[in-house]
Structure formats: C-alpha cells, structure tokens
Amino acid sequence: YFLLQNSGGFPKPSLRSNVFVTMVFLGKSVHLSHDGSDYRDEVKVYQQHCGGENLCVYKGKLLEGETFQFVSKRHHGFPFSLTFFLNGMQVERLSCCCEYKHQKRSRLGGRHGYFGFLNVEGASPCYRCIIAMGLDKKPSPPKRKMEDHEEKPVGSWRDGECSEPSKSSVEQKPSKASLLVIIPGHEESVVTLQEKMETGQECSKGE
C-alpha cells in the first residue's frame, strides 16, 4: 500500500533485469590431488550490477557436471558482467551487453572453459540485440500492392499522350438530339429538336 501510495497508484518498474540463470560447472582441465575425500571445488560468482563494486550472486561447492543457479540483477543500460572464482582464484571473466545473448547453451572460455550456460529465463533483448536481429526495421510493404496501386484509370496520360476514353463512356453521354428547346412566353408549345428533324424529313419527302 505504501509503494502504491507513493507512486500514484502504479508500482514502479524494476530497474534490474532479475533474470534466472542456470549454469553448469564443467570442471578443470588439470586435476590436482584433493585433501581428504572431498572432491568438490568451491565456486564463487560475482556480478557488477551497475558499474560499481562486484557483489556475490553465488557461492557453493560443486562436483564436475553439477549445475548451479543465481539471479542476475543487472541494472538496465549496464552490461552483463560476471567474474568466476574457483577455489579462491579468478578463472573466468564475462562482460557482454545483456543476458539474452546467452539464452542458448554456450561454454565460457572456449573448449577448456570451466563453466557453461544451460538456460536463461526471463531475459529480453537489449537495444544492441534488437539492432543485431533487425527487429528495429519496419517491414516493407509487398510489391504487388504497389503495382496494383499504380494502375492508371481510363483517360489518363500514358507515354506522354492522353489516351482516348472507352466507348462505354462515350455512349453514356446524353445526345444533343434529346435536348428540349423552350420558347419563352410559349410554355405550351415545347418542341424537341428530334421532332423538328422528323417534321423536316417528312416535308422533304412530301415535296
């Protein structure tokens, strides 16, 4: 309630990535004699959250092939930075843009690396990954739609010359012979041009 009251009713977004990382201890290339019967190695993982000091995110004793997990609390905008210690000695160092780059299985340090990534849950790509995958580009519209849109209507300019309208458009125009001629002052006597032409033809036949 206190958080909701201070943030105006909405919880504040987390500044940390809070990604669940699962890794495997692959073991050492050179095996030294262990004291007693304990064949486990002490593993420590430190993370630089926001460009400051390193904080321990995992500490434990592991056998070769055992998995371990920790939560990455990287601050947004800062790199994913890890330092691995094996029996008190620094053996691996990782610094990349974000946890998303290691969502697939990968081994640190090449063939002779001590650790490997198994799974990364809850990771989202940072801006660099988005650009690398091309997700920031808008998809271009298909060419077919552009060609259909460029179809020219009847009577438009083609190759610098005006094309003639189709016959159907000419037939739709009203003929001059069907126009009415109204003599002012004599509204009763409305004569069409067509009737005049017919009477004129009859007169010529009579003559």
Coordinates of C-alpha atoms in Angstrom, one line a residue:
Y1 CA 0.0 0.0 0.0
F2 CA 2.8 2.3 0.9
L3 CA 4.5 1.8 -2.5
L4 CA 1.2 2.3 -4.4
Q5 CA 0.6 5.5 -2.5
N6 CA 3.9 7.0 -3.3
S7 CA 3.8 6.0 -7.0
G8 CA 0.4 7.4 -7.6
G9 CA -1.4 4.1 -7.7
F10 CA 1.0 2.3 -10.0
P11 CA 4.0 0.2 -9.0
K12 CA 7.4 1.5 -10.2
P13 CA 9.1 -0.6 -12.9
S14 CA 12.1 -2.6 -11.8
L15 CA 15.5 -1.1 -12.6
R16 CA 17.0 -4.6 -12.5
S17 CA 16.8 -7.4 -15.1
N18 CA 16.0 -10.1 -12.5
V19 CA 16.9 -12.9 -14.9
F20 CA 17.1 -16.5 -13.7
V21 CA 20.4 -18.0 -14.9
T22 CA 21.3 -21.8 -14.8
M23 CA 24.9 -22.8 -15.4
V24 CA 27.0 -25.9 -15.2
F25 CA 30.4 -26.5 -13.6
L26 CA 32.3 -28.4 -16.3
G27 CA 35.4 -29.0 -14.2
K28 CA 39.1 -28.3 -14.5
S29 CA 41.4 -29.4 -17.3
V30 CA 44.1 -30.3 -14.8
H31 CA 43.2 -32.3 -11.7
L32 CA 45.3 -31.9 -8.6
S33 CA 45.2 -34.2 -5.6
H34 CA 42.5 -33.3 -3.1
D35 CA 42.9 -33.2 0.6
G36 CA 40.8 -35.9 2.2
S37 CA 37.7 -37.3 0.4
D38 CA 36.1 -34.0 -0.7
Y39 CA 36.4 -33.8 -4.5
R40 CA 34.2 -30.7 -4.7
D41 CA 35.5 -27.3 -5.8
E42 CA 34.5 -24.0 -4.2
V43 CA 32.8 -21.8 -6.8
K44 CA 32.0 -18.1 -6.4
V45 CA 30.3 -15.9 -8.9
Y46 CA 30.4 -12.1 -8.6
Q47 CA 28.4 -9.7 -10.6
Q48 CA 28.9 -6.0 -11.3
H49 CA 25.3 -4.7 -11.3
C50 CA 25.6 -1.1 -12.3
G51 CA 29.2 -0.2 -12.9
G52 CA 30.1 -0.2 -9.2
E53 CA 31.6 -2.9 -7.0
N54 CA 31.1 -6.6 -7.6
L55 CA 28.5 -8.4 -5.5
C56 CA 28.5 -12.2 -4.8
V57 CA 25.5 -13.8 -6.6
Y58 CA 26.5 -17.5 -6.0
K59 CA 28.8 -19.4 -3.6
G60 CA 29.0 -23.1 -3.1
K61 CA 31.0 -26.3 -3.5
L62 CA 30.3 -28.3 -6.7
L63 CA 31.4 -31.5 -8.4
E64 CA 32.2 -31.6 -12.1
G65 CA 29.0 -31.7 -14.1
E66 CA 26.8 -30.2 -11.4
T67 CA 24.5 -27.2 -12.1
F68 CA 24.0 -24.1 -10.1
Q69 CA 21.7 -21.2 -10.4
F70 CA 21.6 -17.5 -9.5
V71 CA 19.5 -14.4 -10.2
S72 CA 21.1 -11.7 -12.4
K73 CA 20.3 -8.3 -11.0
R74 CA 21.9 -6.2 -13.8
H75 CA 20.7 -2.7 -13.9
H76 CA 19.1 -1.7 -17.3
G77 CA 21.6 0.1 -19.5
F78 CA 24.6 -1.6 -18.0
P79 CA 26.5 -4.7 -19.3
F80 CA 26.0 -8.2 -18.1
S81 CA 29.3 -8.6 -16.2
L82 CA 30.3 -11.7 -14.2
T83 CA 33.6 -12.9 -12.6
F84 CA 34.1 -16.5 -11.7
F85 CA 36.4 -17.8 -8.9
L86 CA 37.4 -21.4 -8.5
N87 CA 39.0 -22.3 -5.1
G88 CA 39.7 -18.6 -4.5
M89 CA 41.3 -17.9 -7.9
Q90 CA 39.8 -15.9 -10.7
V91 CA 39.4 -18.2 -13.7
E92 CA 36.7 -16.6 -15.9
R93 CA 35.5 -13.1 -16.8
L94 CA 32.4 -12.3 -18.8
S95 CA 31.2 -8.9 -20.0
C96 CA 28.5 -8.6 -22.7
C97 CA 25.6 -6.4 -23.4
C98 CA 22.8 -8.5 -21.7
E99 CA 21.7 -11.9 -20.5
Y100 CA 19.7 -12.5 -23.7
K101 CA 22.9 -13.3 -25.7
H102 CA 23.4 -16.4 -23.6
Q103 CA 19.8 -17.8 -23.8
K104 CA 21.2 -20.7 -25.8
R105 CA 23.8 -23.2 -24.4
S106 CA 27.3 -21.8 -24.6
R107 CA 30.6 -22.5 -23.0
L108 CA 32.8 -19.8 -21.4
G109 CA 36.4 -19.6 -22.4
G110 CA 36.2 -22.0 -25.4
R111 CA 36.9 -25.7 -25.3
H112 CA 38.8 -25.5 -22.0
G113 CA 36.3 -23.3 -20.1
Y114 CA 35.3 -24.1 -16.6
F115 CA 31.6 -23.0 -16.9
G116 CA 28.8 -23.1 -19.3
F117 CA 25.4 -21.6 -19.7
L118 CA 22.4 -24.0 -19.7
N119 CA 19.4 -21.8 -19.5
V120 CA 18.4 -18.1 -19.1
E121 CA 14.8 -17.4 -18.1
G122 CA 13.1 -14.1 -18.3
A123 CA 15.7 -12.3 -20.5
S124 CA 14.6 -9.7 -23.0
P125 CA 16.9 -8.4 -25.8
C126 CA 18.6 -5.1 -25.2
Y127 CA 18.8 -2.4 -27.8
R128 CA 22.0 -3.8 -29.3
C129 CA 20.5 -7.2 -29.7
I130 CA 17.4 -5.7 -31.2
I131 CA 19.5 -3.9 -33.9
A132 CA 21.6 -7.0 -34.5
M133 CA 18.5 -9.1 -35.1
G134 CA 17.0 -6.4 -37.3
L135 CA 13.8 -6.1 -35.2
D136 CA 14.0 -2.3 -35.3
K137 CA 13.3 -2.2 -39.0
K138 CA 9.7 -1.8 -40.2
P139 CA 8.7 -4.5 -42.7
S140 CA 8.4 -3.1 -46.3
P141 CA 5.0 -3.4 -48.0
P142 CA 4.7 -6.1 -50.6
K143 CA 5.4 -5.1 -54.2
R144 CA 2.2 -6.5 -55.6
K145 CA 0.2 -3.9 -53.7
M146 CA 2.3 -1.1 -55.0
E147 CA 1.8 -2.3 -58.6
D148 CA -2.0 -2.5 -58.1
H149 CA -2.0 1.0 -56.7
E150 CA -0.1 2.3 -59.7
E151 CA -2.7 1.2 -62.2
K152 CA -3.8 4.2 -64.3
P153 CA -7.5 5.0 -64.8
V154 CA -9.2 5.4 -68.2
G155 CA -8.4 8.6 -69.9
S156 CA -5.1 9.2 -68.0
W157 CA -1.8 10.2 -69.5
R158 CA 0.3 7.3 -70.9
D159 CA 3.7 7.7 -72.6
G160 CA 3.1 11.4 -72.9
E161 CA -0.2 11.1 -74.8
C162 CA -3.7 11.3 -73.5
S163 CA -5.5 8.0 -74.0
E164 CA -9.0 8.1 -75.5
P165 CA -11.9 7.3 -73.2
S166 CA -13.6 4.0 -73.8
K167 CA -16.7 3.6 -75.9
S168 CA -18.9 2.9 -72.9
S169 CA -18.1 6.4 -71.5
V170 CA -19.0 8.0 -74.8
E171 CA -22.3 6.1 -75.0
Q172 CA -23.2 7.3 -71.6
K173 CA -23.1 11.0 -72.6
P174 CA -26.5 12.4 -73.5
S175 CA -27.1 13.1 -77.2
K176 CA -27.8 16.6 -78.4
A177 CA -30.9 15.5 -80.2
S178 CA -32.8 14.8 -76.9
L179 CA -32.3 18.4 -75.6
L180 CA -35.5 20.4 -75.0
V181 CA -35.9 23.8 -76.5
I182 CA -38.3 26.0 -74.6
I183 CA -39.6 29.1 -76.3
P184 CA -40.0 31.9 -73.7
G185 CA -43.6 33.0 -73.4
H186 CA -45.0 29.9 -75.1
E187 CA -44.6 27.2 -72.5
E188 CA -47.4 25.1 -74.0
S189 CA -45.5 24.7 -77.3
V190 CA -42.5 22.6 -76.3
V191 CA -40.8 21.2 -79.3
T192 CA -37.8 18.9 -79.3
L193 CA -35.0 19.0 -81.8
Q194 CA -35.8 15.4 -82.6
E195 CA -39.4 16.3 -83.6
K196 CA -38.2 19.2 -85.7
M197 CA -35.8 16.9 -87.6
E198 CA -38.6 14.4 -88.1
T199 CA -41.0 17.0 -89.5
G200 CA -38.3 18.4 -91.7
Q201 CA -37.7 14.9 -93.1
E202 CA -41.5 14.5 -93.8
C203 CA -41.6 17.8 -95.6
S204 CA -38.8 16.9 -97.8
K205 CA -40.4 13.6 -98.7
G206 CA -43.7 15.3 -99.5
E207 CA -42.1 17.7 -101.8

